[in-house]
JSON list of C-alpha atoms in Angstrom, two decimals:
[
{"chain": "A", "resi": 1, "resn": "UNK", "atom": "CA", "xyz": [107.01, 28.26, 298.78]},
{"chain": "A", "resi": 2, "resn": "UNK", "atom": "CA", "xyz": [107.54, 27.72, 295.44]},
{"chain": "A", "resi": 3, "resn": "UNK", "atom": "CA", "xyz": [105.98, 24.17, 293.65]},
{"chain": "A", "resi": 4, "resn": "UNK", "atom": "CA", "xyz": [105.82, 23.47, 290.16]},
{"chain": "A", "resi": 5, "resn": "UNK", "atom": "CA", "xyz": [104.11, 19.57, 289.03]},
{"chain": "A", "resi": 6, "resn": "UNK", "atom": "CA", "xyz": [104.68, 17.62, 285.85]},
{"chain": "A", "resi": 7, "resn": "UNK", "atom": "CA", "xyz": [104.25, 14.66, 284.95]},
{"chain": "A", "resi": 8, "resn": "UNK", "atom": "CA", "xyz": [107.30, 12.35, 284.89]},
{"chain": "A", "resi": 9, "resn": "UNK", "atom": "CA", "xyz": [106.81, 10.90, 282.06]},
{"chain": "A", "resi": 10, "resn": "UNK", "atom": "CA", "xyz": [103.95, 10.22, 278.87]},
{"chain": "A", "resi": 11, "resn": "UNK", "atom": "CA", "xyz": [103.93, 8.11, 276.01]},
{"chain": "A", "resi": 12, "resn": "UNK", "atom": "CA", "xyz": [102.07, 8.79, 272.31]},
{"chain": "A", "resi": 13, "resn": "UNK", "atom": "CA", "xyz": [102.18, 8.02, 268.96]},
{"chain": "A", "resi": 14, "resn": "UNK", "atom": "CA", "xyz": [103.48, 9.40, 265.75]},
{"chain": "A", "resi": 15, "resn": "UNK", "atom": "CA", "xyz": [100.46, 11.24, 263.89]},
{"chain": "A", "resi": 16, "resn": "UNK", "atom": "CA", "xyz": [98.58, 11.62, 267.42]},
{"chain": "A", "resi": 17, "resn": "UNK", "atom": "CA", "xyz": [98.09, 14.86, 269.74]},
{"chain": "A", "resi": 18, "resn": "UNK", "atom": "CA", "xyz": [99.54, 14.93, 273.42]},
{"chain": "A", "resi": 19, "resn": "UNK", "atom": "CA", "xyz": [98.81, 16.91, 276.10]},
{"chain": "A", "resi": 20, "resn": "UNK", "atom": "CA", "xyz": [101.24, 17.58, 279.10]},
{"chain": "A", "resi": 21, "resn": "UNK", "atom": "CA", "xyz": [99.97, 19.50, 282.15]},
{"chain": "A", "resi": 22, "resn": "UNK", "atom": "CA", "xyz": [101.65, 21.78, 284.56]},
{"chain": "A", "resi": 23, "resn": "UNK", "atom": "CA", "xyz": [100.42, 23.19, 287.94]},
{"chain": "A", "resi": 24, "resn": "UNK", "atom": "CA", "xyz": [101.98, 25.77, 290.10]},
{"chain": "A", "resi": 25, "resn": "UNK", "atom": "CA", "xyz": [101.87, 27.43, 293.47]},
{"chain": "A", "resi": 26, "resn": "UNK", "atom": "CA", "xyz": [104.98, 30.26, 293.50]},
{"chain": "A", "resi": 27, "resn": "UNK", "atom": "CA", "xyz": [105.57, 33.13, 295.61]},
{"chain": "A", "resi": 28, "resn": "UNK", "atom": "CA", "xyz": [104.95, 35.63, 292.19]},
{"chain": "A", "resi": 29, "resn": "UNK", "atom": "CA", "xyz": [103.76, 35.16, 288.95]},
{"chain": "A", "resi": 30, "resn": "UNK", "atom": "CA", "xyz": [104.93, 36.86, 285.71]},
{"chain": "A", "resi": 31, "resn": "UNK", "atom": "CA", "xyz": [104.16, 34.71, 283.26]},
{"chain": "A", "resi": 32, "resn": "UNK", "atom": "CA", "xyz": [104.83, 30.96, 282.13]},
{"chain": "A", "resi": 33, "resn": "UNK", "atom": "CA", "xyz": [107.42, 29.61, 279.72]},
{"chain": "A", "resi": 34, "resn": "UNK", "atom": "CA", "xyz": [107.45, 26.15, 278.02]},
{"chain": "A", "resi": 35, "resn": "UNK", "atom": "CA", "xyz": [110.81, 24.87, 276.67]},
{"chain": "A", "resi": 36, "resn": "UNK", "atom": "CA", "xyz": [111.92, 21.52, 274.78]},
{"chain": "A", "resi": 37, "resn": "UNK", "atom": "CA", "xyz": [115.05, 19.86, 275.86]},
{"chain": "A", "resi": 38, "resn": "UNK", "atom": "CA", "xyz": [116.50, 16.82, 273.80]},
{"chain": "A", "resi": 39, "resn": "UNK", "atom": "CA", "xyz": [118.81, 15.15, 275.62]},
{"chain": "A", "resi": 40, "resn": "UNK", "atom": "CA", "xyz": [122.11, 16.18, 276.54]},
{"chain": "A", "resi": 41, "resn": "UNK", "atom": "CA", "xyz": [121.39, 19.54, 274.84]},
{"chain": "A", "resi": 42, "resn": "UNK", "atom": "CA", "xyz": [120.50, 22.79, 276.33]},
{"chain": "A", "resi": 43, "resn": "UNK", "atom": "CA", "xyz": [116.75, 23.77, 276.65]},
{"chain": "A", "resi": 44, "resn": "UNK", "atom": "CA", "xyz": [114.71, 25.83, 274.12]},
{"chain": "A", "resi": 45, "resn": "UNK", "atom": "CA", "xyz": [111.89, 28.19, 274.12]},
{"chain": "A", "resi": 46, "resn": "UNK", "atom": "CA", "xyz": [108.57, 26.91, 272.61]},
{"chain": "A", "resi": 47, "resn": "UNK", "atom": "CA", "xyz": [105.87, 29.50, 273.88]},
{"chain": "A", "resi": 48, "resn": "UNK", "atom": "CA", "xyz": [105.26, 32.08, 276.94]},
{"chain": "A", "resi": 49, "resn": "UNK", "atom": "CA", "xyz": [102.09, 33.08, 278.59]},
{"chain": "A", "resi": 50, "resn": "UNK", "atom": "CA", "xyz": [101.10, 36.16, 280.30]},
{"chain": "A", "resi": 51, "resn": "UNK", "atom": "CA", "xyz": [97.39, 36.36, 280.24]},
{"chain": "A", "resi": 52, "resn": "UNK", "atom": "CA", "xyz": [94.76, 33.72, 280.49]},
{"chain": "A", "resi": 53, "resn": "UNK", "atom": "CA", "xyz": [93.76, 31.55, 277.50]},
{"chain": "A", "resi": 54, "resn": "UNK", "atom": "CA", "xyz": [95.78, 29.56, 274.69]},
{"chain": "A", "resi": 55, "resn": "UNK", "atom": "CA", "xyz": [98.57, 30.72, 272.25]},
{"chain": "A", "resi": 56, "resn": "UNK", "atom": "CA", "xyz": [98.81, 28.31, 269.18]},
{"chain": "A", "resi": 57, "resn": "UNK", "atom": "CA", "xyz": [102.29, 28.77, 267.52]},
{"chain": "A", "resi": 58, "resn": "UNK", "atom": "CA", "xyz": [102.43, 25.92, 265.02]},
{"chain": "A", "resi": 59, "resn": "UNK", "atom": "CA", "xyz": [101.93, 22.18, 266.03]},
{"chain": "A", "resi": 60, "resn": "UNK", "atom": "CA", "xyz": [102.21, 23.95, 269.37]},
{"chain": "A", "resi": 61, "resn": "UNK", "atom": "CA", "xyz": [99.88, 25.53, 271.47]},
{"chain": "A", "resi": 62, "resn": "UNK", "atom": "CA", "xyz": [100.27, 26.66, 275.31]},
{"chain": "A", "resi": 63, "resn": "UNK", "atom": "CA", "xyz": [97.36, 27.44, 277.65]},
{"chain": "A", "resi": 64, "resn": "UNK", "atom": "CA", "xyz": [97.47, 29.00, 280.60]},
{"chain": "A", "resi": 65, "resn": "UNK", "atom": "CA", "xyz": [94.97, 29.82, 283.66]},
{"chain": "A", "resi": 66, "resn": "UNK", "atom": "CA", "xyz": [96.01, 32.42, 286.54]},
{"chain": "A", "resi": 67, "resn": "UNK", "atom": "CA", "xyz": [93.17, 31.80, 288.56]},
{"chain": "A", "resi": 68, "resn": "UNK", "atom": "CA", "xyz": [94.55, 27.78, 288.98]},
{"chain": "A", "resi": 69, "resn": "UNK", "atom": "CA", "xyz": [97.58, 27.99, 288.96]},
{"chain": "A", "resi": 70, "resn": "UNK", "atom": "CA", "xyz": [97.39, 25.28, 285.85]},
{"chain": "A", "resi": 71, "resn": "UNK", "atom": "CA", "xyz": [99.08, 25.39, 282.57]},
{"chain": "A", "resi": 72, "resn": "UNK", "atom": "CA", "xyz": [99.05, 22.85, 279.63]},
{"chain": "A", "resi": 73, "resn": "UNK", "atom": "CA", "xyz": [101.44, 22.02, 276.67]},
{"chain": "A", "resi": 74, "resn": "UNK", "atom": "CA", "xyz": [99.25, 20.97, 273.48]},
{"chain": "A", "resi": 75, "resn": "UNK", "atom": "CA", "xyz": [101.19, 19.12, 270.42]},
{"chain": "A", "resi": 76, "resn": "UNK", "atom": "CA", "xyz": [99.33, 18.08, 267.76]},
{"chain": "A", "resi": 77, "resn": "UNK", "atom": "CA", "xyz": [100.74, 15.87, 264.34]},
{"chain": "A", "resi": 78, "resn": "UNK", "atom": "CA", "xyz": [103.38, 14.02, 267.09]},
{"chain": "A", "resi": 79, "resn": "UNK", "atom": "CA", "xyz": [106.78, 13.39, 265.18]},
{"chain": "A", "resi": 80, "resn": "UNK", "atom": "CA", "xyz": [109.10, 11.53, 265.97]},
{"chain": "A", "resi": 81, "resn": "UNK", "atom": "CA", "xyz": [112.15, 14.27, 267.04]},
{"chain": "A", "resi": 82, "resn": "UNK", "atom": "CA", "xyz": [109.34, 15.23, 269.47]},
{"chain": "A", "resi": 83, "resn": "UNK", "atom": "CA", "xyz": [110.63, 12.67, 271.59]},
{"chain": "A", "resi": 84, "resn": "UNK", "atom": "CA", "xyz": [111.85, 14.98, 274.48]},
{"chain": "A", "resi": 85, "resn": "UNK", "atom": "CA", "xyz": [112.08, 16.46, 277.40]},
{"chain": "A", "resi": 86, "resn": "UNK", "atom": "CA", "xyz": [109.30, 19.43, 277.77]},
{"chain": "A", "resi": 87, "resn": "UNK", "atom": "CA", "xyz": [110.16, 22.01, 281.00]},
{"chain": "A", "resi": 88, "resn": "UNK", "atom": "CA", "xyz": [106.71, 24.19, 282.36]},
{"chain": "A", "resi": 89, "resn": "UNK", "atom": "CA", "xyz": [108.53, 27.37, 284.15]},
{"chain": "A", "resi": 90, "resn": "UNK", "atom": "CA", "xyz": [107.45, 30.50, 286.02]},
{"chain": "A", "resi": 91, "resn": "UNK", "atom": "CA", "xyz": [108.77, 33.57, 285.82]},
{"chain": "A", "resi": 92, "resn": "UNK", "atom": "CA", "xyz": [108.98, 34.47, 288.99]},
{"chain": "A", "resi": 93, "resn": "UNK", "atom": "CA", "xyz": [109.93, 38.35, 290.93]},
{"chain": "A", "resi": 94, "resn": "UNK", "atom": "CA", "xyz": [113.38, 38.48, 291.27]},
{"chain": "A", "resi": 95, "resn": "UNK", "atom": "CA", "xyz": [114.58, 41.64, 292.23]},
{"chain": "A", "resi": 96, "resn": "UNK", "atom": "CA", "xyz": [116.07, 43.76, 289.47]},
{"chain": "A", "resi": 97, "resn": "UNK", "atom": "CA", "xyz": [115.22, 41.42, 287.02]},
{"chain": "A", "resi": 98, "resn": "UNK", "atom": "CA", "xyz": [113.16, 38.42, 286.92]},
{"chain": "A", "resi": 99, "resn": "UNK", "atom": "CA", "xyz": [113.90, 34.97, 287.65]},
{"chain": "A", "resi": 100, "resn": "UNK", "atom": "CA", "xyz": [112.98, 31.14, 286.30]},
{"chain": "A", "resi": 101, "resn": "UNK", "atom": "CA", "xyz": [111.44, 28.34, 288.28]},
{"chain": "A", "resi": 102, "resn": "UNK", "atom": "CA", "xyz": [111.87, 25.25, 286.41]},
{"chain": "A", "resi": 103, "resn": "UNK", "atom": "CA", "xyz": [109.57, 21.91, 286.81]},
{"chain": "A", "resi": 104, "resn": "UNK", "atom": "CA", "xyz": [111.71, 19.02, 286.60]},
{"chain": "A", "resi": 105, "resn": "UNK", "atom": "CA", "xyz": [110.36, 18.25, 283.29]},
{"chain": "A", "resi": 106, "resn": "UNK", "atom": "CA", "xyz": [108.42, 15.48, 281.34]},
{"chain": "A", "resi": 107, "resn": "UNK", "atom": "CA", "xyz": [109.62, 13.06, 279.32]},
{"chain": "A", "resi": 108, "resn": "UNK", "atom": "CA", "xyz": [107.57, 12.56, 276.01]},
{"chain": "A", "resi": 109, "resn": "UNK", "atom": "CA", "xyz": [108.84, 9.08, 274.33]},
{"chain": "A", "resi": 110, "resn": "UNK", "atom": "CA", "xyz": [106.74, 8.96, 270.50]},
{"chain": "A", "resi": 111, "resn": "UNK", "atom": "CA", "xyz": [106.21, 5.65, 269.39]},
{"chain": "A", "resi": 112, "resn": "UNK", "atom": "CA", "xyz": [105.94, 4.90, 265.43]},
{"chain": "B", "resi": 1, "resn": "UNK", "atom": "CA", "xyz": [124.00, 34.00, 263.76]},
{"chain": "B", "resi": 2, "resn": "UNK", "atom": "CA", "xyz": [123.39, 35.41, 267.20]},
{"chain": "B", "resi": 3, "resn": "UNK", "atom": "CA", "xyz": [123.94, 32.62, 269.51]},
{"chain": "B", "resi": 4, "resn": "UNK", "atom": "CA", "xyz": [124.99, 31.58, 273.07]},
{"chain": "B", "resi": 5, "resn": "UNK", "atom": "CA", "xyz": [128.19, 29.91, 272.88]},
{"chain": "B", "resi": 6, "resn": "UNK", "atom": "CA", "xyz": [129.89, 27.44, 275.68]},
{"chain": "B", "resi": 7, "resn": "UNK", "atom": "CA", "xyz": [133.02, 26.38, 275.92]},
{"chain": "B", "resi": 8, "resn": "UNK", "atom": "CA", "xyz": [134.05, 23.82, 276.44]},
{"chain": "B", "resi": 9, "resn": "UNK", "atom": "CA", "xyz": [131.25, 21.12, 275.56]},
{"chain": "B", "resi": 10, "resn": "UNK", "atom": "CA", "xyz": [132.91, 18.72, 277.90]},
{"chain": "B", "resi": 11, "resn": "UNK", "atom": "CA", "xyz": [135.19, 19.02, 280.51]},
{"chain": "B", "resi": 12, "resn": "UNK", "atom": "CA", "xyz": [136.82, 16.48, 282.86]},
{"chain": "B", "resi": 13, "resn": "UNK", "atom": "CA", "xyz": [138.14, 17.67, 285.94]},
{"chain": "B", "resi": 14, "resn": "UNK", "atom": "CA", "xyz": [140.01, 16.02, 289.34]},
{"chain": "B", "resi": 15, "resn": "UNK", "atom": "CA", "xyz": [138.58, 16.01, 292.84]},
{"chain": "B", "resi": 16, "resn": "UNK", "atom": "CA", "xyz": [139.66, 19.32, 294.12]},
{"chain": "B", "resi": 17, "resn": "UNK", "atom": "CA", "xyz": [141.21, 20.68, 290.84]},
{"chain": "B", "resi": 18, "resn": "UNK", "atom": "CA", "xyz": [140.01, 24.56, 290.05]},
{"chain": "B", "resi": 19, "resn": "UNK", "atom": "CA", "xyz": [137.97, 24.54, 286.78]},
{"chain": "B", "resi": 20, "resn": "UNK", "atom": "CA", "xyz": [136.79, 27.10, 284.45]},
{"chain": "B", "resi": 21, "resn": "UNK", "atom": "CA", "xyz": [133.79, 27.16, 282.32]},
{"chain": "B", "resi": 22, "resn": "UNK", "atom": "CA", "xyz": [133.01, 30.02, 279.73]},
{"chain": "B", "resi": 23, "resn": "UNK", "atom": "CA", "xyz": [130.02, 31.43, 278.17]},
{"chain": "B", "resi": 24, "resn": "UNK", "atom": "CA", "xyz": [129.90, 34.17, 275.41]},
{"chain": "B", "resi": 25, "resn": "UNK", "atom": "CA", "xyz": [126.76, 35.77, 273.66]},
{"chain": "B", "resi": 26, "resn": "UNK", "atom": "CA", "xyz": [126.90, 37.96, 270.66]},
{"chain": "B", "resi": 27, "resn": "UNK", "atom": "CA", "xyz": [122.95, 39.12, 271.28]},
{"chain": "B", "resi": 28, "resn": "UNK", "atom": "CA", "xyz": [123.92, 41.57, 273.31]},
{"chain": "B", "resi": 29, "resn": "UNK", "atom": "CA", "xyz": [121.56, 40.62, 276.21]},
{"chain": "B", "resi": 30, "resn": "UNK", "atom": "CA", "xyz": [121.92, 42.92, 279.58]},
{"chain": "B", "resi": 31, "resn": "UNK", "atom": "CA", "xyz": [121.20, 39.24, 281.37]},
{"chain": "B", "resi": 32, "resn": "UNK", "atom": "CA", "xyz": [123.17, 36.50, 281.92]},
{"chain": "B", "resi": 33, "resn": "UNK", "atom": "CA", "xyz": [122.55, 32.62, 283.94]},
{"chain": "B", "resi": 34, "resn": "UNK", "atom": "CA", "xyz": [124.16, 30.21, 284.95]},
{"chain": "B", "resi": 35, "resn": "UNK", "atom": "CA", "xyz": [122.26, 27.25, 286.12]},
{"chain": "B", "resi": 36, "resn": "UNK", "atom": "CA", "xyz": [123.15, 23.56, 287.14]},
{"chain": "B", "resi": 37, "resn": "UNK", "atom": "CA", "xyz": [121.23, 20.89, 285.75]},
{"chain": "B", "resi": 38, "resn": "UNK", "atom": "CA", "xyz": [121.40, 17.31, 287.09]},
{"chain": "B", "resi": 39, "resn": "UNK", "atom": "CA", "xyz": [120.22, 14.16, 285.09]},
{"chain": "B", "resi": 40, "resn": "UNK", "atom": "CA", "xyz": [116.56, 14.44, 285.11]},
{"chain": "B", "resi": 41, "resn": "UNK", "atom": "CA", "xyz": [116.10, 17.43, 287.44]},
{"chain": "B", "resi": 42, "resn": "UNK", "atom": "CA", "xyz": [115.19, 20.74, 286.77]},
{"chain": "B", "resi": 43, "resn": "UNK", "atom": "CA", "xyz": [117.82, 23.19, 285.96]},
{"chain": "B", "resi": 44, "resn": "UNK", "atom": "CA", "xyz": [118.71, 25.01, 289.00]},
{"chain": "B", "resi": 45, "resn": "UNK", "atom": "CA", "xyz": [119.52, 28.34, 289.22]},
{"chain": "B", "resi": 46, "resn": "UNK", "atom": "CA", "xyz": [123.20, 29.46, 290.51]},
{"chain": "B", "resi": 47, "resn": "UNK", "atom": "CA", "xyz": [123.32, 33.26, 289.54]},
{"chain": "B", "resi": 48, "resn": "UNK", "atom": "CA", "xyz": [123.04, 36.19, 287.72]},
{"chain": "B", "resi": 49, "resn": "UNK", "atom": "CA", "xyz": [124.05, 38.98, 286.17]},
{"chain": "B", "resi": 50, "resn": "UNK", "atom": "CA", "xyz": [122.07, 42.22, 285.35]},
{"chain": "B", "resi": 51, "resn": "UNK", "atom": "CA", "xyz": [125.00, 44.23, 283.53]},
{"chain": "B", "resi": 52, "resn": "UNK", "atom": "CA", "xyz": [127.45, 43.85, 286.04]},
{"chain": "B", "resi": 53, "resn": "UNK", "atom": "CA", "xyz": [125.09, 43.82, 289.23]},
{"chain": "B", "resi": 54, "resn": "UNK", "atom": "CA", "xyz": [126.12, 40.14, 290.01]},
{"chain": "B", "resi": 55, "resn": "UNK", "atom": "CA", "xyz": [123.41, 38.36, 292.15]},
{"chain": "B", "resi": 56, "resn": "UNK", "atom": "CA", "xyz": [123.63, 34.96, 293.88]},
{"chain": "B", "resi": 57, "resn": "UNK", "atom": "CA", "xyz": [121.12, 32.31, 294.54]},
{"chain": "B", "resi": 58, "resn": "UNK", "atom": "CA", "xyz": [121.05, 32.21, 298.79]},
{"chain": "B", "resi": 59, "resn": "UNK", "atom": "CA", "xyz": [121.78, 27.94, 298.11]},
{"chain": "B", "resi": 60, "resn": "UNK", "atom": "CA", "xyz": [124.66, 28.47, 295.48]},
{"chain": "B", "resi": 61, "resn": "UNK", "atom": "CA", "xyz": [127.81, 27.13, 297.77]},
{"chain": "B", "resi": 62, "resn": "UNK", "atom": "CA", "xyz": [130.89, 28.92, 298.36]},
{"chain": "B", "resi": 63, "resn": "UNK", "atom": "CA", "xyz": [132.87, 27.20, 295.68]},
{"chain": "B", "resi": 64, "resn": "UNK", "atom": "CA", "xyz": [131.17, 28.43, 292.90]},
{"chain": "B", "resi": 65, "resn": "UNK", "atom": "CA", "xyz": [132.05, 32.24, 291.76]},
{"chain": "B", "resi": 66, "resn": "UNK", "atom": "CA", "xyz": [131.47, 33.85, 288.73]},
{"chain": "B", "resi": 67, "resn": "UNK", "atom": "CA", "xyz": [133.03, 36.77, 286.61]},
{"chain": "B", "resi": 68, "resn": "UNK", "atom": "CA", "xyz": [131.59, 38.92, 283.67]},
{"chain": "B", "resi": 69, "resn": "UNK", "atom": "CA", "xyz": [134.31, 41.35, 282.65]},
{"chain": "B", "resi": 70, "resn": "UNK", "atom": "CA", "xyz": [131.89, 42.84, 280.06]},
{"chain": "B", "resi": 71, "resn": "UNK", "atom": "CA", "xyz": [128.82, 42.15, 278.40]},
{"chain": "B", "resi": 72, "resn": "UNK", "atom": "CA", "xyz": [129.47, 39.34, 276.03]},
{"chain": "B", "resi": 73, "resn": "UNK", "atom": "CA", "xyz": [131.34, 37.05, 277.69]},
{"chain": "B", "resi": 74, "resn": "UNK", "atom": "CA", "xyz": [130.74, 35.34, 281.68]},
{"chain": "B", "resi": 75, "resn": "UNK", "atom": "CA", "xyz": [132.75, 32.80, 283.31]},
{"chain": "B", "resi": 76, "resn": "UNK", "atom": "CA", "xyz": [131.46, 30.07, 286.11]},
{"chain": "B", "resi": 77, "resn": "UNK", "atom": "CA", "xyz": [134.44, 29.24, 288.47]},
{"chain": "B", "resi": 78, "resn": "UNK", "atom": "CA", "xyz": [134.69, 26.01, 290.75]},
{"chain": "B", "resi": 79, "resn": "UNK", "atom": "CA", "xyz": [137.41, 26.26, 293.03]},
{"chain": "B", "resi": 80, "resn": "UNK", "atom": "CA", "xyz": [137.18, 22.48, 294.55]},
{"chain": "B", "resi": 81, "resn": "UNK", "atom": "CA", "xyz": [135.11, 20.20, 292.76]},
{"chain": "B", "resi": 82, "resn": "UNK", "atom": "CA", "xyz": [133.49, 17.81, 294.46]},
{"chain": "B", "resi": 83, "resn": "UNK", "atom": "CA", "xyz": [132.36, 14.78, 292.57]},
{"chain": "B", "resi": 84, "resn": "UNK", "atom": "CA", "xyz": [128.73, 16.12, 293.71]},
{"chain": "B", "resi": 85, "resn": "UNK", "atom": "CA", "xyz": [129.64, 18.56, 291.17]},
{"chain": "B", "resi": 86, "resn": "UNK", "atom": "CA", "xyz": [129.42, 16.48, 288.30]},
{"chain": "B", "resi": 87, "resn": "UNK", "atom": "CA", "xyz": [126.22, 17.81, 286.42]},
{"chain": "B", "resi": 88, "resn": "UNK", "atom": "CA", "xyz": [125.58, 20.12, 283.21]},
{"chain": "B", "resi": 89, "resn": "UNK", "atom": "CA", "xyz": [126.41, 23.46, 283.07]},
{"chain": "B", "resi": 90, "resn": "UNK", "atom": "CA", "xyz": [123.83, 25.93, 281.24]},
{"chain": "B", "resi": 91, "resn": "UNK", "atom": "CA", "xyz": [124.47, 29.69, 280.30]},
{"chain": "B", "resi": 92, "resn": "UNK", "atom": "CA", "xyz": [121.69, 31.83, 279.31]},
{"chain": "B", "resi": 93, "resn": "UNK", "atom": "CA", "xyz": [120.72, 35.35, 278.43]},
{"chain": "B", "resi": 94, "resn": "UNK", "atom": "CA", "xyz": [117.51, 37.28, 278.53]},
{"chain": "B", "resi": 95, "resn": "UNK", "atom": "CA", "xyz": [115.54, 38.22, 275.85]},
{"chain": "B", "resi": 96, "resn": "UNK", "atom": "CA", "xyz": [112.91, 40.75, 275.66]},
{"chain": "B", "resi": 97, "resn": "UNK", "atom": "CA", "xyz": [109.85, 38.79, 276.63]},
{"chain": "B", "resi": 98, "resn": "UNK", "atom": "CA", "xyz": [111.96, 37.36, 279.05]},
{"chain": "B", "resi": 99, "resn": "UNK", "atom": "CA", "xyz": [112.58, 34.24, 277.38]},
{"chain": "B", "resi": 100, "resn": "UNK", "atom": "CA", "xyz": [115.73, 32.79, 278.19]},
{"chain": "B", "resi": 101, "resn": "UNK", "atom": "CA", "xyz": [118.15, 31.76, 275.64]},
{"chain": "B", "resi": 102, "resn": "UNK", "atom": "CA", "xyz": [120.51, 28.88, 276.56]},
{"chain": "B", "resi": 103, "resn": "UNK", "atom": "CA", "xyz": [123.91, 27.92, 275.22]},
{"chain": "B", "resi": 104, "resn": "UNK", "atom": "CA", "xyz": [124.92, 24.20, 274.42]},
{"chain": "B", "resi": 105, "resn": "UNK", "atom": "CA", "xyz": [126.00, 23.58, 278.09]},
{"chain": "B", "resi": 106, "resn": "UNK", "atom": "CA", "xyz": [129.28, 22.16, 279.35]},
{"chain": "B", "resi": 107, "resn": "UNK", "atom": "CA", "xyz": [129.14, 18.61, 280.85]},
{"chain": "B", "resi": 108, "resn": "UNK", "atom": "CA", "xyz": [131.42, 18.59, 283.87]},
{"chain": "B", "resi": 109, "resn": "UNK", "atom": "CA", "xyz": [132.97, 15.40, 285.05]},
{"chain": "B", "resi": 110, "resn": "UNK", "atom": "CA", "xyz": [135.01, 14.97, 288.25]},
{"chain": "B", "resi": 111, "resn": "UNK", "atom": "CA", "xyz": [136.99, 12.30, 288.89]}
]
């Protein structure tokens, strides 16, 4: 079957560093994809991982371990437009080309 | 700037009443999405398009059908909407790392 687990929901503070986990059992793994949605808007890439190990991009870093099926969001110097919705998915096998599996998101409110 | 474009943002529909969403891309991506996305639920996948090899999601119910007459622009069709149907529409394209690239998204109401 195909699981993915976030967290619902966390709550920081402006200035501080968050961390938001992901863990996932799928059928095939690719790689992993983190994306920021903002309400009522469409989603949008942050960072992909293939391999173990982190990738820092900015106040953004993504880490990633095959082995446990576990992934983590890091986001350091919070702001306040970082209030959002953050979305762990797999890439998945999908035939001629591959396919998405979303988590259902969690919900980062920043507090001044 | 190369972009996914939806049209339109919103779009109110009747029970029953055929509807027509649109999605255009000038990145010139081979792939094209369409997913559904409920409030606070992970977007969920309804098909895709490699070129014009059109493939379906086995869930994805009768009443939705889709068209890409070429490679910029793809079109989600409901015949019957439902008010169960009343949820955010998302178009995306592939990039080359896979990434997907997602237009604004149309929010459908039914009435």
């Amino acid at each position: 079957g195909q699981n993915i687990d976030q967290p619902t929901e966390m709550t920081a503070t402006e200035g501080a560093i968050v961390q938001i986990n992901c863990t996932y059992q799928t059928s095939g793994f690719n790689g992993l994809f983190w994306y920021q949605q903002h309400a009522g808007e469409a989603p949008t890439f942050l960072s992909y991982n293939v391999l173990d190990g982190l990738e820092e991009k900015g106040r953004f870093s993504s880490f990633l371990s095959r082995s446990k099926g576990y992934s983590y969001l890091l986001l350091k110097e919070l702001q306040m437009k970082d209030s959002a919705s953050y979305l762990c998915a797999v890439e998945g096998y999908g035939g001629a080309t591959n396919k998405l599996i979303f988590g259902t998101g969690t919900l980062l409110a920043v507090q001044p | 700037d190369a972009m996914v474009i939806q049209n339109p943002r919103y779009q109110v529909t009747q029970f029953g009443k055929p509807v027509t969403l649109s999605c255009s891309q000038t990145l010139n991506h081979n792939v094209m999405y369409w997913y559904q996305q409920k409030s606070s639920q992970a977007p969920k996948l309804l098909f895709h398009y490699y070129d014009k090899d059109f493939n379906n999601e086995a869930d994805t119910p009768d009443n939705f059908q889709s068209r890409r007459p070429n490679t910029s622009f793809c079109f989600l069709d409901i015949r019957s909407p439902g008010l169960g149907d009343a949820a955010m529409y998302l178009c995306a394209t592939q990039g080359r790392i896979n990434e997907q690239f997602f237009g604004p998204g149309t929010r459908l109401t039914v009435l």
